[in-house]
XYZ file of C-alpha atoms in Angstrom:
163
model
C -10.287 18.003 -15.671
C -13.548 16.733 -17.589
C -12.110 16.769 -20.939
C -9.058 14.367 -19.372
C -11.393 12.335 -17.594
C -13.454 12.218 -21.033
C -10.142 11.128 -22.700
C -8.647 8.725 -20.410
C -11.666 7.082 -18.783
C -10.817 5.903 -15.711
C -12.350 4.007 -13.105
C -10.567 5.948 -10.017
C -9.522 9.700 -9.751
C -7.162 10.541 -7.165
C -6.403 14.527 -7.303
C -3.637 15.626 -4.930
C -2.890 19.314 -3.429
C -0.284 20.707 -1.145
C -1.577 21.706 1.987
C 1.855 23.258 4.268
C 1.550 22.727 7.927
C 0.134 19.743 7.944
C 2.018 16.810 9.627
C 1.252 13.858 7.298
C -0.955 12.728 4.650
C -4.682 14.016 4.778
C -7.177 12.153 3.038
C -10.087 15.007 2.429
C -13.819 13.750 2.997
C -16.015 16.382 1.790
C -15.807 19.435 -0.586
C -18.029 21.953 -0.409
C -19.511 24.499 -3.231
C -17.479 27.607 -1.668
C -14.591 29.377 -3.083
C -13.493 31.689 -0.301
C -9.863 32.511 -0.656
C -8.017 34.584 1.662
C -5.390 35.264 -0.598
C -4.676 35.656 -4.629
C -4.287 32.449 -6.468
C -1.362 32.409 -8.736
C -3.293 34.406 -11.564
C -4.374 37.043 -8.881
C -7.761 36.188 -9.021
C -9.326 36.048 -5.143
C -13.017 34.878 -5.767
C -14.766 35.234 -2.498
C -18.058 33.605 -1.298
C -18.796 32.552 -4.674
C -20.387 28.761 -6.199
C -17.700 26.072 -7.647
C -20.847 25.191 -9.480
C -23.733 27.470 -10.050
C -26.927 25.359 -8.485
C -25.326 22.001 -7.470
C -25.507 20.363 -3.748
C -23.678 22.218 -1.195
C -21.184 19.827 -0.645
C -19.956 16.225 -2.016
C -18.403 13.633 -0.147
C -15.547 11.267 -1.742
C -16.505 8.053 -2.830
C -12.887 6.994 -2.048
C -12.582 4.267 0.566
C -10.526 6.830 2.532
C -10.647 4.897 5.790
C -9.271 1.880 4.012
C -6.591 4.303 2.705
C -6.151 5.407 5.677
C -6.053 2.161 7.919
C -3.238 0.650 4.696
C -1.308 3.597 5.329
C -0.885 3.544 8.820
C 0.170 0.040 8.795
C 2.657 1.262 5.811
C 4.099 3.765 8.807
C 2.901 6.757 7.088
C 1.579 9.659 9.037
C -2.051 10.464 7.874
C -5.022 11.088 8.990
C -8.645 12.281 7.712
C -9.556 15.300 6.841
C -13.009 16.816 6.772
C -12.187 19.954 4.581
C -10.641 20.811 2.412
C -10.802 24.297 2.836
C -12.222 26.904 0.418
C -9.267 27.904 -1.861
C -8.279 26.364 -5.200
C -7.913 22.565 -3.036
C -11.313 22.569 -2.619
C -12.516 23.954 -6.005
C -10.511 21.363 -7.519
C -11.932 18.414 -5.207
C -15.879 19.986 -5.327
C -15.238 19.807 -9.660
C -14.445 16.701 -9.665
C -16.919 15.021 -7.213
C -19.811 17.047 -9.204
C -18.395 14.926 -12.121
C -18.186 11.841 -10.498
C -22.039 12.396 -9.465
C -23.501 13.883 -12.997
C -21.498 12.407 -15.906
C -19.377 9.884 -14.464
C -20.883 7.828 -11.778
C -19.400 4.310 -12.232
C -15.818 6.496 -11.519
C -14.308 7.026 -7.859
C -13.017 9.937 -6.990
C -11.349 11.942 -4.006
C -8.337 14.735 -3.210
C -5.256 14.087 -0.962
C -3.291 17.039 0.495
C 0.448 16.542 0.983
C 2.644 18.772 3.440
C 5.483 20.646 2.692
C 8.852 18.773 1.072
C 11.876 18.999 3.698
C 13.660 21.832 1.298
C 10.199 23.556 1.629
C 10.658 24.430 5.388
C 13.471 26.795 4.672
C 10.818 29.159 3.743
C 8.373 27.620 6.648
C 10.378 26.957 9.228
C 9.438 24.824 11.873
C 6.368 23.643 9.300
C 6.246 19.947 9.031
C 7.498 18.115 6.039
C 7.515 14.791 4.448
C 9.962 13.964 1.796
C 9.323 12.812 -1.844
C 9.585 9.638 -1.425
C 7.552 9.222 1.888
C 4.862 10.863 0.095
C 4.700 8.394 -3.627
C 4.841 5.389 -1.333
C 1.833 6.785 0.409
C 0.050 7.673 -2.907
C 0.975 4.649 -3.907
C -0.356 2.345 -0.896
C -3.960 4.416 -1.467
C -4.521 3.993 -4.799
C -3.905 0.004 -3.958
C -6.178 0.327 -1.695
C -8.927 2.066 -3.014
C -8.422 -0.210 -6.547
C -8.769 -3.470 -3.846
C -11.713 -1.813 -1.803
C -15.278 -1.458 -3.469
C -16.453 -0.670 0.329
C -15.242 1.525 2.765
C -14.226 0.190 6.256
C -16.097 1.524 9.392
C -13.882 2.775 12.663
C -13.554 6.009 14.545
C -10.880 8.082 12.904
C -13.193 11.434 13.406
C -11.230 14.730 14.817
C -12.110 16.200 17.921
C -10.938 20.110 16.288
């Protein structure tokens, strides 16, 4: 991730996992230095209660205008909604890296993660999970990154969860 970011230079990161189950689009808010994983990533490694990053803040929060995001992709008729973890599996590690980069070596970048649910041919393994398809889910990537290029500042509403 650094060395790209070192390459490319950009102005706005935008890192994207899968997170099945979920109904819609989540736009995560905070990662947290915690790896915690309840099962094997796909090299079998399960790291529990250990640091993303040895001495660094216990948590970052995206400097994404995700309720912006949010409020474009509603009006888009996406289903999405904010998310305020993004759990403590490989998700998270990936979000927590790059927000530590945004805030130590690359501070004139944005940054922030997305989860996406399940694909439609997904649920076969999953059934009754939720699922978006393909194409539901690039248009939604697509009307974020618009807005987060056309917002410097966040916009300011409820859109907290009560769970």
């Amino acid at each position: 991730l650094e060395a790209l970011i070192r390459k490319h230079r950009p102005v706005l990161v935008l890192a994207l996992g899968q997170a099945g189950g979920r109904d819609g689009i989540s736009l995560e808010r905070v990662a947290i230095n915690l790896i915690d994983a309840r099962i094997p990533d796909n090299a079998g490694d399960q790291p529990v209660d250990i640091a993303v990053v040895d001495n660094a803040p216990n948590a970052y929060f995206s400097t994404l205008p995700i309720k912006a995001m949010l409020s474009r992709m509603i009006d888009a008729g996406v289903t999405a909604s904010i998310s305020h973890t993004a759990g403590t599996f490989v998700c998270n590690q990936v979000f927590y890296a790059l927000a530590h980069l945004t805030a130590t070596k690359h501070s004139s970048m944005r940054s922030g993660f997305i989860h996406v649910p399940f694909l439609p041919e997904q649920t076969a393994r999953h059934p009754g999970a939720p699922s978006m398809s393909l194409e539901s889910m690039v248009e939604a990537i697509r009307v974020c990154v618009a807005a987060a290029v056309a917002s410097a500042d966040d916009v300011h509403y409820a859109a907290g969860d009560t769970h």
